[in-house]
Coordinates of C-alpha atoms in Angstrom, one line a residue:
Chain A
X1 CA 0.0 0.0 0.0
X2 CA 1.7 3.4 -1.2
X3 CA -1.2 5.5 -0.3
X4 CA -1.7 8.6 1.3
X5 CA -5.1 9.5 2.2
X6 CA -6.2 12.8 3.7
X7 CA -10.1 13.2 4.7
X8 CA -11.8 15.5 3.7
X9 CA -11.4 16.0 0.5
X10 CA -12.7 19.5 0.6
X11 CA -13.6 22.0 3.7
X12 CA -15.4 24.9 4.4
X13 CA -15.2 27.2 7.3
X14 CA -15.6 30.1 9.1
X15 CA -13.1 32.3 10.7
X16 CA -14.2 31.5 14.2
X17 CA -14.9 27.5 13.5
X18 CA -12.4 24.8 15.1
X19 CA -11.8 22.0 12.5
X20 CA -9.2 19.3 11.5
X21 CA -7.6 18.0 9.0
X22 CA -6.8 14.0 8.5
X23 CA -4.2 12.1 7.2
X24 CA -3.1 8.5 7.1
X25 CA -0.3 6.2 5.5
X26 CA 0.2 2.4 6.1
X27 CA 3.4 2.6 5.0
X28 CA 5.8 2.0 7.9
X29 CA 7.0 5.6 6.9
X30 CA 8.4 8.0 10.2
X31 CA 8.5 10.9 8.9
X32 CA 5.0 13.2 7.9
X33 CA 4.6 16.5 6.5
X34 CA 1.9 19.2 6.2
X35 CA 2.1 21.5 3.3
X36 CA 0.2 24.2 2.3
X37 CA -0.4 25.5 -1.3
X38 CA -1.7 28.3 -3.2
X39 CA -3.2 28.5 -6.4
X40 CA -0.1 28.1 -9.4
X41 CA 2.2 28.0 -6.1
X42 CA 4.7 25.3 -5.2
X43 CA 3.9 23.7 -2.4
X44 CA 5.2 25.4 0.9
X45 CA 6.7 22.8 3.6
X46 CA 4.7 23.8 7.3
X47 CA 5.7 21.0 9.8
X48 CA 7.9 17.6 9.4
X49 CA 7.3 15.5 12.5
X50 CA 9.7 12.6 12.9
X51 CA 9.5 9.5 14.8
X52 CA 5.8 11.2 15.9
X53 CA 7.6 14.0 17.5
X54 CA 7.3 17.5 15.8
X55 CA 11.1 18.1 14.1
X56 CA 10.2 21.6 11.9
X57 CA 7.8 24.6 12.4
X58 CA 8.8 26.6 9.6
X59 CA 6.9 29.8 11.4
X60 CA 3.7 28.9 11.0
X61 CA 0.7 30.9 12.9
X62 CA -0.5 29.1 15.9
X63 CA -3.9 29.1 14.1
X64 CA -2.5 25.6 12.6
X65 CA -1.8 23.0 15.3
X66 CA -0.4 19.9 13.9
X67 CA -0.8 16.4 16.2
X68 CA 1.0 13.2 15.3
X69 CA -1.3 10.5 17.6
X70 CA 0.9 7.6 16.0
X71 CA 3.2 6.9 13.4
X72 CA 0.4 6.3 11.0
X73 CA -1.9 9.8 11.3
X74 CA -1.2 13.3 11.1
X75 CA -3.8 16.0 12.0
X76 CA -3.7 19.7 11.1
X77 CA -6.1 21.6 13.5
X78 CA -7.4 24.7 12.8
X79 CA -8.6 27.7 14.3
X80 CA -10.1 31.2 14.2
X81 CA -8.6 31.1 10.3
X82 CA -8.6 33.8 7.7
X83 CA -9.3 34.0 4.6
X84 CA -5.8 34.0 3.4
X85 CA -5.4 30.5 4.8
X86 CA -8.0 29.2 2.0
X87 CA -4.7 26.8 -0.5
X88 CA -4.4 23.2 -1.3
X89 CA -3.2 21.4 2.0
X90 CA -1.6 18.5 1.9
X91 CA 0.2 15.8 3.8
X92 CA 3.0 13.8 2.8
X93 CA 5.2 10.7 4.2
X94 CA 8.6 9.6 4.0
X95 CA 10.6 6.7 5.1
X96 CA 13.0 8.9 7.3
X97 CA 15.9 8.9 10.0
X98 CA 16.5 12.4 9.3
X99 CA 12.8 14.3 8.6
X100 CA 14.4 17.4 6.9
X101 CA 16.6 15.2 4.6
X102 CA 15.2 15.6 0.8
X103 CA 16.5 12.7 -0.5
X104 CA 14.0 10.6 0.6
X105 CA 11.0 10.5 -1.7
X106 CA 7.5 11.8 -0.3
X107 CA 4.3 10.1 -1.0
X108 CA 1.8 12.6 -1.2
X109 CA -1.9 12.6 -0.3
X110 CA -4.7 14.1 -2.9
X111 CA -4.8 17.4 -0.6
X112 CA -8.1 18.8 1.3
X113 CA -8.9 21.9 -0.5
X114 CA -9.5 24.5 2.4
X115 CA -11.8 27.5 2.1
X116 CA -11.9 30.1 4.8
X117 CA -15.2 32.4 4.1
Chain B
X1 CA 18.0 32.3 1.1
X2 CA 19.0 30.1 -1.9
X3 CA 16.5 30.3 -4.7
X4 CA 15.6 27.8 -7.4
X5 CA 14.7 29.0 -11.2
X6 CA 12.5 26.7 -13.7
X7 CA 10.9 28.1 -16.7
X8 CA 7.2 29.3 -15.8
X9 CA 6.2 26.6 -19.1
X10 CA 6.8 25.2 -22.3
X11 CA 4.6 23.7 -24.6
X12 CA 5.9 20.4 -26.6
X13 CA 4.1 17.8 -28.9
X14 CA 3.7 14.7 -28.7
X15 CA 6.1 12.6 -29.3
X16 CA 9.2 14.7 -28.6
X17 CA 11.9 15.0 -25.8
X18 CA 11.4 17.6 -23.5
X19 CA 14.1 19.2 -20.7
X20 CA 13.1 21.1 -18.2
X21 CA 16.2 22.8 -16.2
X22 CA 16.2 23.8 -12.4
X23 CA 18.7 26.3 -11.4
X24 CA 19.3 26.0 -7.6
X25 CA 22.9 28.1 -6.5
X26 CA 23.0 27.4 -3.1
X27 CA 21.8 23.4 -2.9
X28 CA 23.0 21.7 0.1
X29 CA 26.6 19.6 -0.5
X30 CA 25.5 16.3 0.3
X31 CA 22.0 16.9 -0.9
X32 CA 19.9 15.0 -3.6
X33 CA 18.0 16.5 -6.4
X34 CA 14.5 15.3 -6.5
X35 CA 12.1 15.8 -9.5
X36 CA 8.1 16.1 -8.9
X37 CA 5.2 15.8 -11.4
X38 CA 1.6 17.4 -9.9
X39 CA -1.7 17.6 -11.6
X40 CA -4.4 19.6 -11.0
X41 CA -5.7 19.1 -7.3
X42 CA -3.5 16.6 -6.8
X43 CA -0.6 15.7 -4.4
X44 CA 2.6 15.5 -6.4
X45 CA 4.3 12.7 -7.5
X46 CA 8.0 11.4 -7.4
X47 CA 9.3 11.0 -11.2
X48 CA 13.1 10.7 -10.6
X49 CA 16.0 11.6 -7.9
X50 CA 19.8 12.2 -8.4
X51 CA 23.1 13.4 -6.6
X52 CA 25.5 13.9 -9.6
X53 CA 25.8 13.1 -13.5
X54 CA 23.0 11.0 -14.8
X55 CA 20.3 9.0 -13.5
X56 CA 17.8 7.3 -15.7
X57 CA 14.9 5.2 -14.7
X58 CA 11.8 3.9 -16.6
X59 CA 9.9 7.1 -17.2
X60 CA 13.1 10.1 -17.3
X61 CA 16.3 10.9 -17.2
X62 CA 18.3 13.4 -14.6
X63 CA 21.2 15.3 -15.7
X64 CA 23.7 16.6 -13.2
X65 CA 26.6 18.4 -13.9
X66 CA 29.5 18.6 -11.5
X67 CA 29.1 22.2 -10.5
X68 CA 25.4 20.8 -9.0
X69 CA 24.3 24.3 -9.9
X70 CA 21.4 23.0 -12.0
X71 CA 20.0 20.0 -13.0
X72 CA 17.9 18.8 -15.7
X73 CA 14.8 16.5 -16.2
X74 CA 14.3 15.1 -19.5
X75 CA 11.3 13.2 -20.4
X76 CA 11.6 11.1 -23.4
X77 CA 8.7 11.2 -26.3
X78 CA 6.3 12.8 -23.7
X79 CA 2.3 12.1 -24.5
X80 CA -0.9 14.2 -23.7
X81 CA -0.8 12.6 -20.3
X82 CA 2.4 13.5 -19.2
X83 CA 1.0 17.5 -19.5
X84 CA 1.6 18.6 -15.5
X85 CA 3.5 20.8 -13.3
X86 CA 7.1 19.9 -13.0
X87 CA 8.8 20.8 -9.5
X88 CA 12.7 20.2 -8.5
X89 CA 13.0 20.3 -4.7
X90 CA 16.2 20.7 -3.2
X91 CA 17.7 21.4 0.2
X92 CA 20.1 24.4 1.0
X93 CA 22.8 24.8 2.7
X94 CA 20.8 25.9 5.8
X95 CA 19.2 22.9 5.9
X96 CA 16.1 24.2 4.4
X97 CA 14.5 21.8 1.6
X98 CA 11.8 23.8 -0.7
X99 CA 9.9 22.9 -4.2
X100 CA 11.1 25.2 -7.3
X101 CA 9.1 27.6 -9.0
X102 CA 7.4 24.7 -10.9
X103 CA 7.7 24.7 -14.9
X104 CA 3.9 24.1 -16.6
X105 CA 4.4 21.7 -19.2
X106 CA 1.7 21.5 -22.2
X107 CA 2.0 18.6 -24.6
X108 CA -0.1 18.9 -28.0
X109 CA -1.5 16.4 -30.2

């Protein structure tokens, strides 16, 4: 199984809801990412948690609170979001020792397509 | 911070080889060069990885040259299908890995 699912698929919220953001991989990989992306934007790295322990913020608004439960799920919580935060998110997976290391290939998930109104 | 440079697009038919070149001045020593393919609303997808001169595997090719100041993806006889995004990612040498610019690639019939 090389897949990377992320639930749901698309999301819409207010800026003073509380939701979250799923992903999963039955991989065996340790290391999980969160990216976020804008429209005709490279994706922009957020966290990298390694061995289920957070390894890279890079500066991202506490509005976004990423959990790693196990080494199989990553959640992205949100709150009190703006509408700039509306982009692609998506999760990602790696067979890791070293989470920032790009020279391991990431299996993406499909994305949840946020919208903040 | 180090930057990456890929075209914006290019358009190709069907049939022909296309290279598409990342520039990337300040890439990590010991790093790898990694090539991504994304469609619309879609997560990317690895196509092909390489540390220095050339790496082929079933679906491109990965040129290096020793200065690691650039590297180029080559797809060979591309289709309608293989029309996508094309992202290098790279690390720097702070230990920061990032996509490119991404290059828009159009195939016609």
């Amino acid at each position: 199984d090389t897949e990377v699912t992320q639930t749901p698929k698309h999301l819409v919220m207010g800026m003073t809801n509380k939701k979250s953001l799923k992903c999963e991989q039955h991989m065996g990989h340790r290391a999980m990412y969160w990216y976020k992306q804008k429209a005709k934007k490279p994706p922009e790295l957020m966290f990298v948690y390694s061995y289920e322990k957070l390894s890279i913020n890079e500066s991202v608004p506490s509005r976004f609170s990423p959990e790693c439960p196990n080494s199989s799920l990553l959640n992205l919580h949100l709150h009190a979001l703006q509408p700039e935060d509306s982009a692609l998110y998506l999760c990602a997976s790696s067979q890791d020792p070293s989470a920032w290391d790009s020279s391991y290939e990431q299996y993406f998930g499909p994305g949840t397509r946020l919208t903040v109104t | 911070l180090a930057k990456t440079t890929q075209p914006i697009s290019m358009d190709s038919y069907e049939g022909q080889e296309v290279n598409i070149t990342c520039s990337h001045n300040n890439i990590a020593t010991n790093d790898y060069i990694t090539w991504y393919q994304q469609f619309p609303s879609q997560g990317p997808r690895f196509i092909i990885q390489g540390y220095k001169t050339k790496v082929t595997n079933e679906v491109a090719s990965l040129f290096i040259p020793a200065d690691r100041k650039s590297s180029t993806l080559s797809l060979p006889r591309v289709s309608l299908s293989d029309t996508a995004v094309y992202y290098c990612l790279v690390k720097n040498n702070f230990n920061k890995f990032y996509f490119g610019s991404g290059t828009k690639l159009n195939v016609k019939p």
